[in-house]
mmCIF file of C-alpha atoms and ligand atoms in Angstrom:
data_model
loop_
_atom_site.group_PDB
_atom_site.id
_atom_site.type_symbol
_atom_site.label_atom_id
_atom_site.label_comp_id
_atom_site.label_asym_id
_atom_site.label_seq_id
_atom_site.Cartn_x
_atom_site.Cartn_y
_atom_site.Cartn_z
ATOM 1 C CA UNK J 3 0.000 0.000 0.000
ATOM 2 C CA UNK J 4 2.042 2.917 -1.395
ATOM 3 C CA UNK J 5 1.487 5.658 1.345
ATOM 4 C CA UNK J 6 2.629 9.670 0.399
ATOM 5 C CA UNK J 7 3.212 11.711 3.416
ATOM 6 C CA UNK J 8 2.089 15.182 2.274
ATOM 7 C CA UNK J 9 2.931 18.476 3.947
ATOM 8 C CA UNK J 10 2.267 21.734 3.655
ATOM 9 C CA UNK J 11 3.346 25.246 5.145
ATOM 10 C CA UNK J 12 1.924 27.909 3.626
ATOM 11 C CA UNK J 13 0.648 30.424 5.389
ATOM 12 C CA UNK J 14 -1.974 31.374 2.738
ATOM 13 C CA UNK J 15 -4.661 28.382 2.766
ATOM 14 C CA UNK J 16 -7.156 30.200 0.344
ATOM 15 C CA UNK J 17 -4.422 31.458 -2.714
ATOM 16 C CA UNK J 18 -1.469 29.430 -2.107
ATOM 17 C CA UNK J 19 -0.023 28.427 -4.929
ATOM 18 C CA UNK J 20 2.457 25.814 -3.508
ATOM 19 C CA UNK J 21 -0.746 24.011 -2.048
ATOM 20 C CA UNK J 22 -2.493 24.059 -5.209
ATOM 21 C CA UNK J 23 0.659 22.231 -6.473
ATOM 22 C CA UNK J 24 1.063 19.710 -3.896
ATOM 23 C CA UNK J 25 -2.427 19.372 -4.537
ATOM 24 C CA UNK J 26 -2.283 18.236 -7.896
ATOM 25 C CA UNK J 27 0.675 15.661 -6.463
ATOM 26 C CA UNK J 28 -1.826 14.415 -4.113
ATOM 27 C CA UNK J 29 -4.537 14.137 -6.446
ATOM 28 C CA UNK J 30 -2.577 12.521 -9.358
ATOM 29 C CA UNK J 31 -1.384 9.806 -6.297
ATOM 30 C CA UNK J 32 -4.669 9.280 -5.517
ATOM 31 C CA UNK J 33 -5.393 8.775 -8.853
ATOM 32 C CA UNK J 34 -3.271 5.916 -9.382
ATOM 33 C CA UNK J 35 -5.058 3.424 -7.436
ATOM 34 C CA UNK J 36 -7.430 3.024 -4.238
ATOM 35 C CA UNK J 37 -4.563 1.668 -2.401
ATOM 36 C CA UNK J 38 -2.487 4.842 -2.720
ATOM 37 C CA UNK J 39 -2.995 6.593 0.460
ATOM 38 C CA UNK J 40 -2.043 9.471 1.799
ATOM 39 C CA UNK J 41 -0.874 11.570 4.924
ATOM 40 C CA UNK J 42 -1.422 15.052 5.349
ATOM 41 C CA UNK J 43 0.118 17.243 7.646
ATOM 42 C CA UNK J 44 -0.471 20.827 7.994
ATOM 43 C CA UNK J 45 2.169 22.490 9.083
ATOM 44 C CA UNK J 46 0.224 26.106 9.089
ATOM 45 C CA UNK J 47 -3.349 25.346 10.169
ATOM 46 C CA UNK J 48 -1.268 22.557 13.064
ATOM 47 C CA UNK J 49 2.345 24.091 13.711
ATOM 48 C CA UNK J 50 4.406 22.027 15.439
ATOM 49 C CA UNK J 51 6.064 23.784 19.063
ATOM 50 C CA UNK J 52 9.678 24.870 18.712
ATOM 51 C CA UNK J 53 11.519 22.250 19.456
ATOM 52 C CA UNK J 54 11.365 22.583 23.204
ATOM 53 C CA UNK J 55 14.688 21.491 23.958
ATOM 54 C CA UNK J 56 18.243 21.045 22.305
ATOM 55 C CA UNK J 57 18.419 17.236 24.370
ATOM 56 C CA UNK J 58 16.033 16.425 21.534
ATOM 57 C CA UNK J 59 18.614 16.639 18.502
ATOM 58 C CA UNK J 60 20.201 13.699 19.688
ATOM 59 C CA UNK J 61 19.520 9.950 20.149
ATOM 60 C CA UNK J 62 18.444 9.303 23.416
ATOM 61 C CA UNK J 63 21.752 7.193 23.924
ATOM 62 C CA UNK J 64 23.463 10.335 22.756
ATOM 63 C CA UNK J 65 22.295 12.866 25.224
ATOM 64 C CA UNK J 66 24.448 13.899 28.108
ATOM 65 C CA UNK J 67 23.248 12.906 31.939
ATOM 66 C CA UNK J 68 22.292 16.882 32.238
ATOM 67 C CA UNK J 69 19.945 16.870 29.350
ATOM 68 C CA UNK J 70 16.742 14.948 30.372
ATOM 69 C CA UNK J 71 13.468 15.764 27.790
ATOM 70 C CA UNK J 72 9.595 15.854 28.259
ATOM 71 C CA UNK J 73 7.779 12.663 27.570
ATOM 72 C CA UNK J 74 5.144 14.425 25.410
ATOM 73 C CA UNK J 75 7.718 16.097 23.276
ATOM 74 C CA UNK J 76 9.870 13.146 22.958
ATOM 75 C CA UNK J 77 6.411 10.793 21.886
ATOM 76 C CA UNK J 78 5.591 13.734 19.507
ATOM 77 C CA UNK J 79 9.343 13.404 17.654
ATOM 78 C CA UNK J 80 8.803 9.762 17.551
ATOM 79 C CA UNK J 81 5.500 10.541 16.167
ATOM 80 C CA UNK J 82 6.991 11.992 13.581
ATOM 81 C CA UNK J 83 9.963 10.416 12.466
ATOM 82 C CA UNK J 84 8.174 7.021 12.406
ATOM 83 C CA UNK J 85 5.552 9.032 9.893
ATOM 84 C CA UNK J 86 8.697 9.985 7.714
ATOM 85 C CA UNK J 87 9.760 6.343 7.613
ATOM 86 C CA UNK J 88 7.097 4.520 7.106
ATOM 87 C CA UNK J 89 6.210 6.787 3.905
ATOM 88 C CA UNK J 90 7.040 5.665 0.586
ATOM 89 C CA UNK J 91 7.253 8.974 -0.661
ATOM 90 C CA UNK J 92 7.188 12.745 1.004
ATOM 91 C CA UNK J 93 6.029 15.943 -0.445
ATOM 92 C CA UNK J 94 6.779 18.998 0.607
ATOM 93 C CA UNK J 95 5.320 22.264 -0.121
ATOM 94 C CA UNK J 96 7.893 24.781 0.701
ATOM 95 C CA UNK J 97 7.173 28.893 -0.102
ATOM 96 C CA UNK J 98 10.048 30.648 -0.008
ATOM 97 C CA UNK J 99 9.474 33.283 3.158
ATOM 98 C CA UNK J 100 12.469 35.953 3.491
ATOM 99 C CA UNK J 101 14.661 34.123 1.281
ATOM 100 C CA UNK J 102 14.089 30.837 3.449
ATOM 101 C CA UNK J 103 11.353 28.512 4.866
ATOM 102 C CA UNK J 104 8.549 29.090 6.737
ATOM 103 C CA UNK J 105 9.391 28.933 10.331
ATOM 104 C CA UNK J 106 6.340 26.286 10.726
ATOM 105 C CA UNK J 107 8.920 23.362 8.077
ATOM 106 C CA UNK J 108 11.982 24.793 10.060
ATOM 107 C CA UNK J 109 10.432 23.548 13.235
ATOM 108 C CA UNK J 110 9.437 19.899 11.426
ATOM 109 C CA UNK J 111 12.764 19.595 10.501
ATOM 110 C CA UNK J 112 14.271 20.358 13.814
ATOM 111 C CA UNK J 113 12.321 17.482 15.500
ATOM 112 C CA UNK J 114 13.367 15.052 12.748
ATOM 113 C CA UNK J 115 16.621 15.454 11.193
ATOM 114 C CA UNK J 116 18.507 13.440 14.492
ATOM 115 C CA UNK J 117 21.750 12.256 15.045
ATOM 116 C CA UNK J 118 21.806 8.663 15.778
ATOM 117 C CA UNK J 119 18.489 7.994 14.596
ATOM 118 C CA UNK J 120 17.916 10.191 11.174
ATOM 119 C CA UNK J 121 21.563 10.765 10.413
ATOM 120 C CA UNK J 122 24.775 8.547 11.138
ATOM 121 C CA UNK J 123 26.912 9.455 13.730
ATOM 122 C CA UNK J 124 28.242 6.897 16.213
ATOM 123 C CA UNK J 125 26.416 3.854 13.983
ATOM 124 C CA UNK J 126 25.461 3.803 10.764
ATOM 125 C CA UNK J 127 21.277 4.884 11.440
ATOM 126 C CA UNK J 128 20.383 6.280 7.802
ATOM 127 C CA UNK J 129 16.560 4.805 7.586
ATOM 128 C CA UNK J 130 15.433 7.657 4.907
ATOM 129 C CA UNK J 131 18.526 7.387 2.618
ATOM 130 C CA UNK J 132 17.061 6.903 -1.508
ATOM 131 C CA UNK J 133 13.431 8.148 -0.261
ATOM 132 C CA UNK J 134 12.058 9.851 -2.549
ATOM 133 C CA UNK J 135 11.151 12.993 -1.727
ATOM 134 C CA UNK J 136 9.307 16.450 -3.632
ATOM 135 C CA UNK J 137 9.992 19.462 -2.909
ATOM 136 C CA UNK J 138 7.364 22.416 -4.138
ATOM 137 C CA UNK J 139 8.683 25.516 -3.577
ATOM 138 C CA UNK J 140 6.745 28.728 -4.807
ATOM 139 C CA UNK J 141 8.724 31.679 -4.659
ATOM 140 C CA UNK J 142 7.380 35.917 -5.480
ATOM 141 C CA UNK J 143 10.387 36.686 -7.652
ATOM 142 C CA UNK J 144 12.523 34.802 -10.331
ATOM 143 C CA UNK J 145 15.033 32.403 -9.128
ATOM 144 C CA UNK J 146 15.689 30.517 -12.162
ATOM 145 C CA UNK J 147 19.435 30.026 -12.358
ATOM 146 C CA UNK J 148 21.370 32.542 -14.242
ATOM 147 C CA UNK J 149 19.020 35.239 -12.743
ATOM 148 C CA UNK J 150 20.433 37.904 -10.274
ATOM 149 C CA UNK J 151 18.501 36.713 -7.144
ATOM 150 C CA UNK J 152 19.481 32.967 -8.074
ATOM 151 C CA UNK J 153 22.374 32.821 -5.004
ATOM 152 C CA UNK J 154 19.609 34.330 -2.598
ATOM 153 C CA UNK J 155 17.957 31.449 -2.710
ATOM 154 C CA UNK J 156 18.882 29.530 0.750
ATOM 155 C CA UNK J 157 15.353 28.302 0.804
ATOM 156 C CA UNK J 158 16.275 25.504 -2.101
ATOM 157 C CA UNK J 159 19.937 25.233 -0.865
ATOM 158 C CA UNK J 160 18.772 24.724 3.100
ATOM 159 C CA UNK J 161 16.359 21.767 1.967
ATOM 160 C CA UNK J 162 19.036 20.301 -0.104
ATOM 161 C CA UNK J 163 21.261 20.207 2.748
ATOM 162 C CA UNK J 164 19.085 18.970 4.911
ATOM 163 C CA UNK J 165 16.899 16.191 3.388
ATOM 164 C CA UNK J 166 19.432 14.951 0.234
ATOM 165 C CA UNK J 167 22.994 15.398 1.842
ATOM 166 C CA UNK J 168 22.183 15.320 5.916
ATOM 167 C CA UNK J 169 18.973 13.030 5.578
ATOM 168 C CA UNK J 170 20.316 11.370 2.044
ATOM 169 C CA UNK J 171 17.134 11.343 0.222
ATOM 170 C CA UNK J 172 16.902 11.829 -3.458
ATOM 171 C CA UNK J 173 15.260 15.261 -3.553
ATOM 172 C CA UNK J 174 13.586 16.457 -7.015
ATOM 173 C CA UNK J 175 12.250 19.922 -6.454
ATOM 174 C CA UNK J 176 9.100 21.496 -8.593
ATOM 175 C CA UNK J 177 10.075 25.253 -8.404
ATOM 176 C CA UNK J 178 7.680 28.102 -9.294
ATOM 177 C CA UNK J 179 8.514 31.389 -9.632
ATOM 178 C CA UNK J 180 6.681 34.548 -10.558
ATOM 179 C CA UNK J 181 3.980 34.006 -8.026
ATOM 180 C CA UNK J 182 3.967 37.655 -7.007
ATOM 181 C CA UNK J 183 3.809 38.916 -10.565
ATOM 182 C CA UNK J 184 0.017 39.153 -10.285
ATOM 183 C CA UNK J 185 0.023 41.700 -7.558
ATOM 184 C CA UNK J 186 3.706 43.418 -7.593
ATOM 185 C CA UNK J 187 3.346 46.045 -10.661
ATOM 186 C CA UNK J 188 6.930 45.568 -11.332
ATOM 187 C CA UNK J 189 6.447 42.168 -11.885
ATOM 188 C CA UNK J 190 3.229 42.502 -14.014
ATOM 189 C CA UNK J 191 5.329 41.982 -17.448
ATOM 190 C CA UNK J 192 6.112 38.364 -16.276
ATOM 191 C CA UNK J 193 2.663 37.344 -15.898
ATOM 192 C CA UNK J 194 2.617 35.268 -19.133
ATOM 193 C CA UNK J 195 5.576 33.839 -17.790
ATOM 194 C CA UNK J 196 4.261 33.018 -14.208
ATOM 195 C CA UNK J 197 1.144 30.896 -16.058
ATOM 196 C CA UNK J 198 3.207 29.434 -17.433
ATOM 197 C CA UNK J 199 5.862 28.461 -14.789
ATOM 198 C CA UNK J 200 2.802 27.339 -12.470
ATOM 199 C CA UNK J 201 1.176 24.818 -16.090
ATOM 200 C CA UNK J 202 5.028 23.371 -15.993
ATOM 201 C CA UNK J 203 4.662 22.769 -12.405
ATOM 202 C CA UNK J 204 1.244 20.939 -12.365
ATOM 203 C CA UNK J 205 2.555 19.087 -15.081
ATOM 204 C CA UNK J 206 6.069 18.290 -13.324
ATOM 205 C CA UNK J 207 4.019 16.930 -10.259
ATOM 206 C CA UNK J 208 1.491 14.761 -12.285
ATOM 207 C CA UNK J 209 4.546 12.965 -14.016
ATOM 208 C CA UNK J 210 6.511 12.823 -10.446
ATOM 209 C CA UNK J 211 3.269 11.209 -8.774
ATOM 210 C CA UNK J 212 2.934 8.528 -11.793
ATOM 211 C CA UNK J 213 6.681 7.831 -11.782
ATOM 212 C CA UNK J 214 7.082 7.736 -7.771
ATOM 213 C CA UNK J 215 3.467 6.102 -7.257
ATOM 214 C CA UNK J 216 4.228 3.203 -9.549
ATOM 215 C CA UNK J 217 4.703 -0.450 -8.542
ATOM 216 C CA UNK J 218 7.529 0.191 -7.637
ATOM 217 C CA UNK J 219 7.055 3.233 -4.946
ATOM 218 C CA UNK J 220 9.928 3.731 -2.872
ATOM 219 C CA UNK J 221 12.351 1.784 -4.642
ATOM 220 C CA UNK J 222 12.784 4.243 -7.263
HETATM 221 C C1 FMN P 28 6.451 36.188 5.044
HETATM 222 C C2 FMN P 28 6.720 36.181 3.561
HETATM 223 C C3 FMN P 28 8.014 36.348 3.102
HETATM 224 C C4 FMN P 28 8.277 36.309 1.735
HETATM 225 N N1 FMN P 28 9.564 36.416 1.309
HETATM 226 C C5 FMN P 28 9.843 36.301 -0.013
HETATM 227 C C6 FMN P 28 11.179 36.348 -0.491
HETATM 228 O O1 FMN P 28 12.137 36.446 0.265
HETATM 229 N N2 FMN P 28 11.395 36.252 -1.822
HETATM 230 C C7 FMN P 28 10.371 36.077 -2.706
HETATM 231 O O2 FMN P 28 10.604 35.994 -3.901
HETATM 232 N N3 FMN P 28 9.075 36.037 -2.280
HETATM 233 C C8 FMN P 28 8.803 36.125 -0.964
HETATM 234 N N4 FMN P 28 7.510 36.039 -0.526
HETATM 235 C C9 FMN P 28 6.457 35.728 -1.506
HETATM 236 C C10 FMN P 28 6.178 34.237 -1.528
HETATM 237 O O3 FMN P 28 7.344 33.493 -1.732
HETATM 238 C C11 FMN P 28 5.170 33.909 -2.604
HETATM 239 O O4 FMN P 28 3.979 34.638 -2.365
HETATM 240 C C12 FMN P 28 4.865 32.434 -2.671
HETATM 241 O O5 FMN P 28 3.946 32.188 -3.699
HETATM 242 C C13 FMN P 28 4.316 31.935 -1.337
HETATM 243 O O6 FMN P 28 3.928 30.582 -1.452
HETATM 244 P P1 FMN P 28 2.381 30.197 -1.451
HETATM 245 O O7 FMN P 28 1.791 30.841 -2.705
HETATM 246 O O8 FMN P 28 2.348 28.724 -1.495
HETATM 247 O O9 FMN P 28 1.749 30.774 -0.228
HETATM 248 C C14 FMN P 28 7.214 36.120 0.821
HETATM 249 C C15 FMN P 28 5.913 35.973 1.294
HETATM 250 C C16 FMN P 28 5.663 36.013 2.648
HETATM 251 C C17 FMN P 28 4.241 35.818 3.143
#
């Protein structure tokens, strides 16, 4: 039963255009069969607390005797990281806020990128590595490479870090830009070009749903 864990973190329910894209993902999963499930988490409309404690970046056999952590916010990590796991594929929809991520997908990450049970570090613990993962992220201005604001975009390079080199998934992100064009009058020359960035995207994320969701999901 191929199962897609789906989140979002926009904090524009009504117009976002990364949720209409992860959407269409979700959709186009569904799509493929009964059995394809799916798993959405909100990250916006149910934000995760700050991680309440550092203790919690490390395997419990890693933390020092000082460092003791609250049972709820312990079961709430393992919540989470079994969630990550036990999905065959994870999509993320990712706006790029102040050149970054929303604060709500900084705080998911915090609770499950883990030393010595998400990452390696005194064993070899690497239970996401070749997970396919999608990464949606809708972004105002143009980022294409080549363009000037193309190195200001930490949003892509702090996921890539994170989930493909720390986590070692294999990543494919569905970028977007433009989004802004409608409503910035600067912009408003590039709205031909923002329709059409957000067709490409629907149509990158119905071909990454039929090639992930497959019979072979998760061992692409
Ligand atoms: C808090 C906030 C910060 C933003 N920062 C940037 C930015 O640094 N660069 C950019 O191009 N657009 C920025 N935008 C615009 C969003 O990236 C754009 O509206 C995008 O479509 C948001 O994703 P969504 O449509 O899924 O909500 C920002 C928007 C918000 C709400």
């Amino acid at each position: 039963m191929p199962q897609l864990l789906h989140l979002d973190s926009s904090a524009d329910p009504a117009r976002s255009i990364s949720r209409q894209v992860t959407a269409r993902f979700s959709d186009s999963w569904h799509a493929i069969g009964t059995d394809h499930s799916v798993i959405h988490r909100d990250l916006h409309l149910n934000p995760l607390p700050h991680l309440p404690t550092s203790a919690l970046h490390w395997a419990p056999h890693l933390r020092t005797s000082e460092e003791s952590v609250d049972a709820a916010a312990e079961a709430l990590q393992t919540e989470l990281i079994e969630e990550l796991i036990s999905a065959d594929v994870v999509l993320i929809g990712a706006p790029m806020y102040n050149w970054s991520i929303p604060s709500t997908l900084k705080a998911w990450i915090d609770y499950v990128h883990v030393p010595g049970v998400t990452v390696p570090f005194d064993g070899d613990t690497a239970p996401l590595v070749g997970k396919p993962a999608v990464v949606v992220t809708s972004r105002g201005n143009d980022y294409t490479p080549g363009t000037d604001a193309a190195s200001t975009d930490h949003a892509t390079a702090q996921l890539r870090q994170v989930l493909e080199f720390a986590l070692g998934m294999d990543v494919r992100f569905v970028p977007v830009d433009l989004t802004l064009a409608p409503r910035v009058p600067a912009l408003a020359s590039r709205i031909p070009q923002a329709r059409a960035n957000l067709e490409a995207a629907y149509s990158a994320a119905d071909e990454l749903a039929l090639l992930l969701g497959g019979s072979s999901a998760g061992q692409e």
